[in-house]
Coordinates of C-alpha atoms in Angstrom, one line a residue:
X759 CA 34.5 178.5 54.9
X760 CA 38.1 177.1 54.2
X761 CA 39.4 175.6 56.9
X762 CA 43.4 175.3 57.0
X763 CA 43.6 172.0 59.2
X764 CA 40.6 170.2 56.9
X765 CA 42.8 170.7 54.1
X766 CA 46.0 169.4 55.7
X767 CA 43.7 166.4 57.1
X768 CA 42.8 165.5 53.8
X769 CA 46.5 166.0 52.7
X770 CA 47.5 163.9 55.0
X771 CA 44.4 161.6 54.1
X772 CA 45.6 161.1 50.4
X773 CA 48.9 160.7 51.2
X774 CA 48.5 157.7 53.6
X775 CA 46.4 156.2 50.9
X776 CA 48.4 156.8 48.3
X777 CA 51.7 154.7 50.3
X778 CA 48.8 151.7 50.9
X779 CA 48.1 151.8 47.6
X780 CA 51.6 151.4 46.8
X781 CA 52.4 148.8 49.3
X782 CA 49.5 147.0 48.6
X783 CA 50.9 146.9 44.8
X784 CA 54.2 146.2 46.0
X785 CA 53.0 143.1 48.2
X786 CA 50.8 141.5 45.0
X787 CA 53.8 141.9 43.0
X788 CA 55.5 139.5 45.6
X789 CA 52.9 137.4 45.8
X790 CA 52.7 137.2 42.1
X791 CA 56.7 136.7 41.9
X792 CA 57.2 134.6 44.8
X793 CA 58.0 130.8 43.6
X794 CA 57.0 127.2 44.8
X795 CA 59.6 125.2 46.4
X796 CA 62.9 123.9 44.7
X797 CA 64.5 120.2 45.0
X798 CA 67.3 119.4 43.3
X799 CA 68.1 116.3 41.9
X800 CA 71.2 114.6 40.2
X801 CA 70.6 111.4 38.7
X802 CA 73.3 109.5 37.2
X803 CA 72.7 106.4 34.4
X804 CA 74.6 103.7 34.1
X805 CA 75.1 100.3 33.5
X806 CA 75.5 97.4 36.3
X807 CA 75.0 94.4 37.2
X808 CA 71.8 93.0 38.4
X809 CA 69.6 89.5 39.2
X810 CA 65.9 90.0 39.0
X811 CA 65.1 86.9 38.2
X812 CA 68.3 85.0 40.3
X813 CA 70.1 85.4 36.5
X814 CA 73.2 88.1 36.4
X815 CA 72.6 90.5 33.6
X816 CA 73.2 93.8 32.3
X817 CA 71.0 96.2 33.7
X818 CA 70.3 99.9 33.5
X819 CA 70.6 102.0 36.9
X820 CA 70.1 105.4 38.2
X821 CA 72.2 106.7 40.7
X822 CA 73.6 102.5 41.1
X823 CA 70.1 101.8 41.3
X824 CA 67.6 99.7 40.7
X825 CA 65.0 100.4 40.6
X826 CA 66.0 104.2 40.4
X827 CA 65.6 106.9 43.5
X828 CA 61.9 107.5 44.5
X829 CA 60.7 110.8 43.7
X830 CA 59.0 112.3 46.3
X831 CA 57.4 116.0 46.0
X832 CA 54.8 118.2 47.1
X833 CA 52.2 119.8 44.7
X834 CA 53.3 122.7 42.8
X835 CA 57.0 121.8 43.8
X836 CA 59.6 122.5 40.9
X837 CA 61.6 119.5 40.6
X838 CA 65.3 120.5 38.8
X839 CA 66.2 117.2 37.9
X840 CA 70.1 117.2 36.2
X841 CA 70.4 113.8 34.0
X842 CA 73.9 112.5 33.2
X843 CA 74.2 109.9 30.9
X844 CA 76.8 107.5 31.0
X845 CA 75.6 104.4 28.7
X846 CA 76.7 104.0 25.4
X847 CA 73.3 105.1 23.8
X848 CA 71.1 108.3 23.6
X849 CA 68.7 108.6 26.6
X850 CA 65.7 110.2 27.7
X851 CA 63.1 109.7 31.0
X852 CA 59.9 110.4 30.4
X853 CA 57.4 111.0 33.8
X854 CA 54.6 109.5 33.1
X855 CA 51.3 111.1 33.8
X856 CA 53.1 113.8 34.9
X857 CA 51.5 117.0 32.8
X858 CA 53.9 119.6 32.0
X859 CA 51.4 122.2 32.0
X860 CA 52.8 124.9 29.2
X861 CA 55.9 123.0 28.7
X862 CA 56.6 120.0 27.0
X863 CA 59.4 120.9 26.6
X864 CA 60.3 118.5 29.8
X865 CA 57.9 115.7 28.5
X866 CA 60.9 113.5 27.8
X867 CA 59.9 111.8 23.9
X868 CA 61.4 112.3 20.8
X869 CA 58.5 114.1 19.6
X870 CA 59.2 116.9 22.4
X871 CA 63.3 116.3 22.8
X872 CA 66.5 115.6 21.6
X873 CA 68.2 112.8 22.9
X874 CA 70.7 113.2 25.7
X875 CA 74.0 111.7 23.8
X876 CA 76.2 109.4 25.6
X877 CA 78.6 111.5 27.9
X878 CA 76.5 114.4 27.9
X879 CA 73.5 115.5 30.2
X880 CA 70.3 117.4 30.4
X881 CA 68.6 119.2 33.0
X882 CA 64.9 118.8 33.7
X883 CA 62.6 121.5 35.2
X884 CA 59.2 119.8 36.0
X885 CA 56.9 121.6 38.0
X886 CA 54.4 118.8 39.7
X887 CA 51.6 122.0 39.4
X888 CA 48.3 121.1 40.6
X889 CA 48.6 117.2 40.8
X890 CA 48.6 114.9 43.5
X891 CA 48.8 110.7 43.7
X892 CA 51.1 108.0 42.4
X893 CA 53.2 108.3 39.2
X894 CA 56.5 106.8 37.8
X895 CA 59.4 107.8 35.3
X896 CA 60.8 105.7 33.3
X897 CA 63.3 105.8 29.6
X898 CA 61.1 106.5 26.4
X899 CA 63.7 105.2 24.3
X900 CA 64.4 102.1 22.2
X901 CA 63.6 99.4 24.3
X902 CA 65.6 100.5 27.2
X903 CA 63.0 100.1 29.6
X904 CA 63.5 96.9 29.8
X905 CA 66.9 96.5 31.2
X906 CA 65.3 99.0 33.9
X907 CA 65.9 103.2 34.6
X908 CA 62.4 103.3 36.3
X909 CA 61.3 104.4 39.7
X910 CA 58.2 105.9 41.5
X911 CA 57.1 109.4 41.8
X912 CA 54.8 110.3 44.9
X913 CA 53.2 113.1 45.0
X914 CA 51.7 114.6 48.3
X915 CA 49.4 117.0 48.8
X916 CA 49.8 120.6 50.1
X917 CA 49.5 120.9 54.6
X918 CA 45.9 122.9 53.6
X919 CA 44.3 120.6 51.2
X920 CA 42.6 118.1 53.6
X921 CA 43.7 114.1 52.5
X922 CA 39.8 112.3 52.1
X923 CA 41.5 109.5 54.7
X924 CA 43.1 110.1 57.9
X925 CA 47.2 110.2 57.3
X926 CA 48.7 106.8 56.9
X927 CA 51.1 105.4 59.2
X928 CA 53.7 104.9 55.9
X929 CA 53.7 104.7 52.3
X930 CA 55.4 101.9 50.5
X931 CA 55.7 102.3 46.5
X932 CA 55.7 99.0 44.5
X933 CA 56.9 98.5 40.8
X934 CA 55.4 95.3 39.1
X935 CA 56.1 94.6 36.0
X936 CA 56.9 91.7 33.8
X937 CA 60.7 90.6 33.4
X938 CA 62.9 89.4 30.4
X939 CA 66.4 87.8 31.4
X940 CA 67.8 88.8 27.8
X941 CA 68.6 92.9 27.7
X942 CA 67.1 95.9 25.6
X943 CA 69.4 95.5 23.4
X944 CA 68.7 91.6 22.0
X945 CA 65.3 92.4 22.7
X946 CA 65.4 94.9 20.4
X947 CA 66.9 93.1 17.8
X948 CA 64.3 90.7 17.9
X949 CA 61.8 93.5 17.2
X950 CA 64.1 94.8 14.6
X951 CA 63.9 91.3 12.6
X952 CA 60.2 91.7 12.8
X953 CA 59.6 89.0 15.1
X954 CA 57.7 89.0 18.3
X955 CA 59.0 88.5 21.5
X956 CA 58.8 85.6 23.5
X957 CA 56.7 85.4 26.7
X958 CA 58.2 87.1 29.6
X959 CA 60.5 85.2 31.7
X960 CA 58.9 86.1 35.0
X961 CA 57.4 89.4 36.8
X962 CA 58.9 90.9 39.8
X963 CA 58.3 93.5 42.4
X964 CA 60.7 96.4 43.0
X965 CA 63.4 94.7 41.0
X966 CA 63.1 91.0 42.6
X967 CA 61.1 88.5 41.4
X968 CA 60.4 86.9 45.7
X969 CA 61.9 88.8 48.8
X970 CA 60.2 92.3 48.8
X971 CA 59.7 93.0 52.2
X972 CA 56.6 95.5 53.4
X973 CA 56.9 95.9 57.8
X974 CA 54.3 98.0 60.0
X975 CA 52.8 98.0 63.2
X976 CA 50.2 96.4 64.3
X977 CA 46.4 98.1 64.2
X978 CA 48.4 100.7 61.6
X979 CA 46.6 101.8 58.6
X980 CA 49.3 101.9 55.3
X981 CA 49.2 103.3 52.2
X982 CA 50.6 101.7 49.2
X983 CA 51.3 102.6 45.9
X984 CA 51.5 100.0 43.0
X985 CA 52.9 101.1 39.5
X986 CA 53.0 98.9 36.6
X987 CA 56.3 99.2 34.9
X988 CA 56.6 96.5 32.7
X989 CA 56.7 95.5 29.4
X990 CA 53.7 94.3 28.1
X991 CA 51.8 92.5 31.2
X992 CA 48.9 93.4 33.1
X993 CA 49.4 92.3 36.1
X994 CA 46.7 91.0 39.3
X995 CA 47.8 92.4 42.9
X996 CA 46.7 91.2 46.6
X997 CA 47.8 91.0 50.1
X998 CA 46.8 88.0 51.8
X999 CA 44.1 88.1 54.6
X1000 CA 44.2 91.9 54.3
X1001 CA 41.4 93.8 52.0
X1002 CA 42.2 96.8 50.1
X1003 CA 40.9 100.4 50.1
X1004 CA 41.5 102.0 46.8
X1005 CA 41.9 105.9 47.4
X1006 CA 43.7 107.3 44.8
X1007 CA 44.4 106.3 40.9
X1008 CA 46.5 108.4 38.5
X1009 CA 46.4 111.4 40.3
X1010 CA 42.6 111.5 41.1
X1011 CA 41.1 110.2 44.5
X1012 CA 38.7 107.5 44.4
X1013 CA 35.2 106.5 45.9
X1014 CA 36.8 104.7 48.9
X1015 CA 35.6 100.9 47.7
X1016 CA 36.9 97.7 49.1
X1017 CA 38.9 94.9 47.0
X1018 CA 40.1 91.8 47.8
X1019 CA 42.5 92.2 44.8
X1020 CA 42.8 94.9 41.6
X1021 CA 43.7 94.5 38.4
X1022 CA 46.7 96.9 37.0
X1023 CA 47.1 97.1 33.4
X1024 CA 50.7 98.2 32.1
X1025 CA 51.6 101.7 32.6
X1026 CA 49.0 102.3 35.4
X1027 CA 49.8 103.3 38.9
X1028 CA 47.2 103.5 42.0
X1029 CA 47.3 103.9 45.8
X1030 CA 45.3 101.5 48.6
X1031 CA 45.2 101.9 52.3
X1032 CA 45.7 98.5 54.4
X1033 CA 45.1 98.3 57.8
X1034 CA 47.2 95.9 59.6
X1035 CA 44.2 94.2 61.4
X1036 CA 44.7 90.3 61.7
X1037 CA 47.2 87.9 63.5
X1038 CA 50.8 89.4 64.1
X1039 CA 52.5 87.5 62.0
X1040 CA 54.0 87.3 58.2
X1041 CA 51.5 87.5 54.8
X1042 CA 51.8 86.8 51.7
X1043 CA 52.1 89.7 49.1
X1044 CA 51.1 88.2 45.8
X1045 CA 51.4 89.5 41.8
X1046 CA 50.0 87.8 39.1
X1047 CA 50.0 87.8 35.3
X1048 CA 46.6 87.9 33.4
X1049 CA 44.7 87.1 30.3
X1050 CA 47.6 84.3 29.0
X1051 CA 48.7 81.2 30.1
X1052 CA 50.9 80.2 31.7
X1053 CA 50.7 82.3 34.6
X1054 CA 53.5 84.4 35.9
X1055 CA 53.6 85.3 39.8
X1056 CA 56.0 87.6 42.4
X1057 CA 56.0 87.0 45.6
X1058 CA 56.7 89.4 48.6
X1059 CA 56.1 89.7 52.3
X1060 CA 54.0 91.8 54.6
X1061 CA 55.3 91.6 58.1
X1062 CA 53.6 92.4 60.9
X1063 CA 56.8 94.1 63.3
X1064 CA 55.7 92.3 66.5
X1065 CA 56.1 89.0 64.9
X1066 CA 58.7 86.7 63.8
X1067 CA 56.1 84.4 62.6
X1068 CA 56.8 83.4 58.5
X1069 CA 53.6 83.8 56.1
X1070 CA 52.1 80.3 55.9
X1071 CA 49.1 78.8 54.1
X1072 CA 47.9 79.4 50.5
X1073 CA 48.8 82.0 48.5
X1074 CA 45.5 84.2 47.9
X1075 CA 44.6 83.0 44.4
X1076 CA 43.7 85.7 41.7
X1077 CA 41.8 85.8 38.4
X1078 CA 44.0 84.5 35.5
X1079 CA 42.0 85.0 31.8
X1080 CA 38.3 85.9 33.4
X1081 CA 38.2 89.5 30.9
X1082 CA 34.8 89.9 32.2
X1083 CA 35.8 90.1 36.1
X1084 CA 38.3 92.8 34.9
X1085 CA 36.0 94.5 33.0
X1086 CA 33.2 94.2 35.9
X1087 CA 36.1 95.6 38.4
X1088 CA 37.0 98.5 35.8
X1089 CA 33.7 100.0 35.8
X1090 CA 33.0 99.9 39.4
X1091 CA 36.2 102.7 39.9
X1092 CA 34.6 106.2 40.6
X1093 CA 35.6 109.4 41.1
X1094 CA 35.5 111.3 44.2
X1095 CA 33.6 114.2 44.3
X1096 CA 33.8 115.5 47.6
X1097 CA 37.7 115.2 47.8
X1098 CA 39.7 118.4 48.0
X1099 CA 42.2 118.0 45.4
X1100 CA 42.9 119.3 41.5
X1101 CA 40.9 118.3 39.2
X1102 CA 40.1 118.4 35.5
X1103 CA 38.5 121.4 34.3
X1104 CA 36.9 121.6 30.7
X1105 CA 35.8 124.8 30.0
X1106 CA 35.8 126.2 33.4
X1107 CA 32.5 123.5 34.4
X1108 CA 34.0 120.6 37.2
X1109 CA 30.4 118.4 35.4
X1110 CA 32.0 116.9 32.2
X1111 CA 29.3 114.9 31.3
X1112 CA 27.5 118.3 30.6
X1113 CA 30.3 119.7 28.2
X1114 CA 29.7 118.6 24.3
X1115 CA 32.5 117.5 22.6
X1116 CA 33.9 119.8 19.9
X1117 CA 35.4 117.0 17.7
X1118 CA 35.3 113.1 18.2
X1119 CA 38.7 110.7 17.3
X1120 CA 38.1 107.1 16.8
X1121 CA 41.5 105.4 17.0
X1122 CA 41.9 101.7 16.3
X1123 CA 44.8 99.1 16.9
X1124 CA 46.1 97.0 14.5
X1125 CA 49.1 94.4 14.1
X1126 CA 50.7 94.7 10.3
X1127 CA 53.4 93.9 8.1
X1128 CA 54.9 96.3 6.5
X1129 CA 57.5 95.4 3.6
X1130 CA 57.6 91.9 5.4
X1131 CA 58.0 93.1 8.8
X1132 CA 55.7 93.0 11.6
X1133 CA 54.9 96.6 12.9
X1134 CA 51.6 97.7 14.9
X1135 CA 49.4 100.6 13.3
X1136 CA 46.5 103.6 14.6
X1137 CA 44.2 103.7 11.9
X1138 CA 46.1 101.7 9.0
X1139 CA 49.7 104.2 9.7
X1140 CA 52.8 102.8 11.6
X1141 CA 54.8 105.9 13.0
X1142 CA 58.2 106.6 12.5
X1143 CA 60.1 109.3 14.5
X1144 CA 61.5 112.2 12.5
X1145 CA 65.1 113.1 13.1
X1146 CA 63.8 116.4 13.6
X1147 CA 61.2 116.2 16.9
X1148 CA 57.8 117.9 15.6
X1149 CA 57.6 120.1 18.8
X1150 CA 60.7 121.9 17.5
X1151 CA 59.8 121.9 13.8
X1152 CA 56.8 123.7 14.8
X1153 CA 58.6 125.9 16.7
X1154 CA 61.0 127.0 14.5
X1155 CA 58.7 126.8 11.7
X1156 CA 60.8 123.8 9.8
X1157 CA 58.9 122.7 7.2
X1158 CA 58.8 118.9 5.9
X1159 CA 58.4 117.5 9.6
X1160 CA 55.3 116.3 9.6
X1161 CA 51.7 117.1 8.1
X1162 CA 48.7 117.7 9.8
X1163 CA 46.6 115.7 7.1
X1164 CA 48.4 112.8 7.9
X1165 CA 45.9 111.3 10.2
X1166 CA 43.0 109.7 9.0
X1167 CA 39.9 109.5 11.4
X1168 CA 38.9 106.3 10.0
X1169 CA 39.3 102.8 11.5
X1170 CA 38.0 100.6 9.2
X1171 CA 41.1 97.6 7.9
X1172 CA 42.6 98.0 4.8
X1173 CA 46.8 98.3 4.2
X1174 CA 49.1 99.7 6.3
X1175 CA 51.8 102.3 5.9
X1176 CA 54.5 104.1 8.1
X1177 CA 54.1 107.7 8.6
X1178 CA 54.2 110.5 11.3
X1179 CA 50.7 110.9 11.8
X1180 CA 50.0 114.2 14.3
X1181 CA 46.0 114.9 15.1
X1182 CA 45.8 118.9 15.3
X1183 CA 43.6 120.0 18.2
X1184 CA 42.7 123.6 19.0
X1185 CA 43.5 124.4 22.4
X1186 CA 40.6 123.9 25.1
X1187 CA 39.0 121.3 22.1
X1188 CA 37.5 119.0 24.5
X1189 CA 36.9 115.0 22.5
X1190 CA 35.6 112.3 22.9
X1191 CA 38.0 109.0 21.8
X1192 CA 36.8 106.0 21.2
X1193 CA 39.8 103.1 21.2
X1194 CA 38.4 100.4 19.3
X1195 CA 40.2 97.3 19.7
X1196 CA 39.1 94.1 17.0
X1197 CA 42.4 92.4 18.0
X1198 CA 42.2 89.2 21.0
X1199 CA 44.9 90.8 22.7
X1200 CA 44.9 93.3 25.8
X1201 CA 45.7 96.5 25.1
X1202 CA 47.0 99.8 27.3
X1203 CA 46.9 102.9 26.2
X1204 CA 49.0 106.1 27.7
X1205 CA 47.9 110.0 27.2
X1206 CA 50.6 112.4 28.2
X1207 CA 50.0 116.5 28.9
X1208 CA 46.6 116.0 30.7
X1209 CA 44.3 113.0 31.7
X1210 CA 40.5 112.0 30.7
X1211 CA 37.3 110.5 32.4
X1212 CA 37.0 107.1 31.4
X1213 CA 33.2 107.1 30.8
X1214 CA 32.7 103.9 29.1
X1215 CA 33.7 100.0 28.3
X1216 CA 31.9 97.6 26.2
X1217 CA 32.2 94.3 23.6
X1218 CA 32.7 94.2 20.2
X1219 CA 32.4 97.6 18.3
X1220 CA 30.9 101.0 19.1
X1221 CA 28.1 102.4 18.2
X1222 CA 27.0 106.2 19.0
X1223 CA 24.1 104.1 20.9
X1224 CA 26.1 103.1 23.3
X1225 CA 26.9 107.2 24.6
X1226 CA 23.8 106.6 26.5
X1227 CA 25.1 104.3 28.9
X1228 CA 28.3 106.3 29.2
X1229 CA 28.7 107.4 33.3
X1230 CA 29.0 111.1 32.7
X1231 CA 28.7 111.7 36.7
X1232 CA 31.3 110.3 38.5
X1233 CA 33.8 108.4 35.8
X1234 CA 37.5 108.4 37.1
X1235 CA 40.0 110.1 35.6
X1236 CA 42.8 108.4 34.2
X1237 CA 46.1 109.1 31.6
X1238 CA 46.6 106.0 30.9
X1239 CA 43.6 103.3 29.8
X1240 CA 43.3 99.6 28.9
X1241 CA 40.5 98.1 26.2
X1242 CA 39.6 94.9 26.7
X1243 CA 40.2 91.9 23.4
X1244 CA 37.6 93.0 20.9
X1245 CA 36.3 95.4 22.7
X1246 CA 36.0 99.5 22.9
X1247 CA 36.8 102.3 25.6
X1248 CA 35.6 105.6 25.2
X1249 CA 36.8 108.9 27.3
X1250 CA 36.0 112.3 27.6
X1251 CA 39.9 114.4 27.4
X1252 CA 40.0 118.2 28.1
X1253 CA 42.9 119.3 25.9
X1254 CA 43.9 122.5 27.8
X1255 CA 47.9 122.5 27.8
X1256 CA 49.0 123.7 24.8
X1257 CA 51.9 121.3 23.2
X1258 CA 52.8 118.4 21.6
X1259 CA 51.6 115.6 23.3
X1260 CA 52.1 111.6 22.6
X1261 CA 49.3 109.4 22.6
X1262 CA 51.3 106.0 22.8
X1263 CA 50.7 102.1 23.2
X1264 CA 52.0 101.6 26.9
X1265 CA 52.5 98.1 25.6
X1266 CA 56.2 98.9 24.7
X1267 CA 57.0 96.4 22.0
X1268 CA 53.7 97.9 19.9
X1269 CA 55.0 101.2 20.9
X1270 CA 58.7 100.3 19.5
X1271 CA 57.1 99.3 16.2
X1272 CA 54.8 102.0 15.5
X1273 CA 51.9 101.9 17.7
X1274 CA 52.1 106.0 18.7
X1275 CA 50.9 109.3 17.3
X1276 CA 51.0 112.9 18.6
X1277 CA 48.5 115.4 19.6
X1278 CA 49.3 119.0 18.5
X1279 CA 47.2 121.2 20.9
X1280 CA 47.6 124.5 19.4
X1281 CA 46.3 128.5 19.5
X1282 CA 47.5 131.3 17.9
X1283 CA 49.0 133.3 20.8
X1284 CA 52.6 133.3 21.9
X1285 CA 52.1 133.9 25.7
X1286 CA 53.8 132.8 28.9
X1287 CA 50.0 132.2 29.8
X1288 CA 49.4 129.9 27.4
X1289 CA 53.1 128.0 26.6
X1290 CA 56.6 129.0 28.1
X1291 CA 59.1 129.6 25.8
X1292 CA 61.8 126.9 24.6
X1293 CA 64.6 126.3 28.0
X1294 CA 67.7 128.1 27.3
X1295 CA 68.9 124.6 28.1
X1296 CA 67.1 122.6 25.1
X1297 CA 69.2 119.8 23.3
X1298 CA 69.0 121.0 19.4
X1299 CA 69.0 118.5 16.6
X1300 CA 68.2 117.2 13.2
X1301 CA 66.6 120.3 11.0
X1302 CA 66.5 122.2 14.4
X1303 CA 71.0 122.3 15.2
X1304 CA 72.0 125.6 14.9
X1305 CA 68.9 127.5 15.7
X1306 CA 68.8 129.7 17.9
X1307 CA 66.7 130.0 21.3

């Protein structure tokens, strides 16, 4: 029987769903369009005057500074970062380890941008998604880094993704590095001659070769961050009487192990928690140079604040050319499982030593000469930037850029020749590269657009034998690597940011001459959720000026 007030009940009914239904569309559409937080930066470069090494000299500053402004930010954060350059050469920062997921556009290489010409600027949009830890910027250019233009990057994690360590009291970022007292520019006229350069002059510690100053209170646990900015040097750290709890490296947090000193190899950055737990009074904060002779050292000061008392005693003595304590140290670095905090994610499994690689690079080091000149090589080709960078010839289609059968996978020695070799990957490929090093030199290796697990070191040359003793549990992840004198590392890379991404010596001379190559990480759909489109903003040049965006 039709009932009047049923029918205007379920009226009623339909009605009141319908407007949920609407709000409830309405309030995903704001979730889905609200935005992370903004900072904005403006950094200014310039030339001035500094004295690392007691020696006035020409030096490179940001914002008067050196080192530049600490960058500190929150995961997810977009940074808006508005660079004004006012030396008398093109310019660029790079952010190393930094990912730029679906845009390299902000990567900050010549493979990626245009130069930022004197008197001009460019503004970066980095956004720090899903990363947490210690990082640094520094200029990818000529050999600029050497007259300075670095500083740290720390980035913290969000208020609801618990910290595997109670908060620290502070956090204190240190940039090592070695130190020449000639410039970039004579520096890199050396290079240009085809010469090598000289040993470093010294190493210093946040711009200072003796007089950094660390201060907390007494019974107060501390993190600090160490970066190494330098050259060419890896570099031995230590606090005297204090041990070390390494927590974090590269943006991954670590098994919490104890060291009485680390090892950091050049263009690697980590994070320990000290405890100020002895004696008030002053200790010794100690870098040292490794693996040549003689040995270079910084000095700097941890300062207990209820004390007055100087440091006294003997400086805590580190390993000087022992490769096999390094290497010893290198494998005992884990991963940390139980840690909430981003992480790699090869094909949607967190167990990477379960996922088969879908292609295998084996990539070897080599110093040459080329038509007289020294140069360094990957696999027998020295690369040479295009005036044109590749990301925008393959974005605008330009032909005559570069070739994607450049690259040879093959490492055995023969001649060398300059090129612009570019490995093609298929987005979501995920490899296995072996670095094979036959040279009796140290070498550093830096991955940019996503990071790796380091699942294996060893002597002398690989051999698919040696997969079995791989650690394909708990390996840490890392973007940039070091392999030992004649010796190989292998790692396991998920290659899930679509782009053009450098694989570079972090040793910058063998960069500067030729030790680089790119990674084109590619699919076939044009898709916000795959790659952003090129900024409005984008420098244009070579083959590229005149296009339009």
């Amino acid at each position: 029987m039709y009932n009047p007030n049923c029918s205007k009940m379920r009226g009623t009914t339909m009605m009141l769903l319908l407007l949920v239904g609407v709000l409830a569309c309405f309030g995903a559409v704001m979730v889905v369009e609200a935005e992370d937080p903004y900072r904005y930066f403006t950094w200014t470069v310039t030339y001035g005057t500094i004295s690392p090494l007691g020696k006035p000299q020409k030096g490179i500053l940001i914002n008067g500074q050196f080192p530049g402004p600490r960058l500190d930010c929150v995961t997810n954060d977009n940074l808006i970062i508005n660079v004004i350059n006012k030396i008398d050469e093109p310019f660029l920062l790079t952010w190393n380890g930094i990912k730029n997921r679906k845009t390299i556009w902000q990567d900050g290489v010549l493979g990626s941008n245009c130069p930022i010409l004197p008197g001009h600027n460019f503004t970066y949009h980095l956004q720090v998604k899903d990363q947490i830890g210690t990082f640094m910027y520094f200029p990818s250019l000529q050999m600029h880094k050497a007259s300075g233009g670095y500083g740290g990057i720390n980035m913290y994690t969000r208020p609801k993704i618990p910290l595997p360590f109670a908060e620290p009291s502070g956090d204190f970022h240190l940039l090592i590095g070695d130190w020449y007292k000639a410039g970039h520019k004579a520096l890199q006229n050396i290079l240009d001659y085809g010469k090598k350069l000289a040993f470093p002059d010294g190493l210093i510690i946040n711009g200072m070769q003796n007089g950094i100053e660390i201060q907390g209170d007494p019974g107060k646990t501390y993190m600090i961050r160490v970066s190494n900015a330098g050259l060419s040097t890896s570099i031995n750290f230590r606090i005297q009487g204090h041990k070390m709890r390494l927590v974090e490296m590269e943006g991954s947090h670590t098994v919490q192990e104890w060291y009485d000193s680390l090892d950091i190899h050049v263009g690697q950055s980590l994070a320990v928690l000290i405890t100020l737990n002895q004696k008030a009074k002053g200790y010794y904060v100690v870098a040292s140079s490794r693996f040549a002779i003689p040995v270079l050292t910084s000095t700097g000061l941890l300062k207990y604040s209820n004390s007055r008392e100087k440091a006294s005693g003997a400086k805590p003595i580190g390993p000087t050319t022992h490769v096999h304590w390094s290497l010893k140290q290198a494998r005992s670095f884990r991963w940390n499982l139980t840690a909430s905090a981003a992480r790699p994610n090869p094909q949607g499994a967190y167990h990477y030593g379960s996922v088969k690689p879908t292609r295998i690079l084996h990539l070897a080091n080599s110093e040459v000469k080329i038509n007289g000149k020294l140069r360094y090589a990957i696999n027998g080709m020295s690369y040479v930037n295009p005036d044109t960078p590749l990301k925008l010839a393959d974005y605008f289609d330009i032909p005559g850029v570069f070739d994607l059968k450049t690259f040879k996978n093959k490492t055995q020695a023969g001649p060398a020749k300059l090129g612009t070799p570019v490995v093609g990957l298929w987005l979501h490929d995920y490899v296995e590269i072996i670095f094979n090093n036959n040279e009796n030199t140290i070498q550093s290796w830096h991955l940019s657009g996503t990071d790796g697990w380091v699942v294996g070191y060893g002597p002398k040359k690989w051999t698919a034998a040696q997969r079995k003793f791989y650690n394909l549990v708990d390996a840490a992840t890392r973007y940039t690597i070091q392999v030992y004198p004649k010796s190989w590392t292998a790692m396991l890379v998920p290659f899930d940011n679509k782009g053009m991404w450098n694989l570079r010596s972090a040793i910058w001379p063998r960069r500067y001459l030729g030790q680089e190559l790119y990674i084109r990480v590619w699919n076939e759909e044009k898709s916000p959720f795959t790659e952003y489109e090129i900024p409005a903003n984008a420098i244009l040049c070579g083959k590229a000026r005149g296009k339009h965006i």
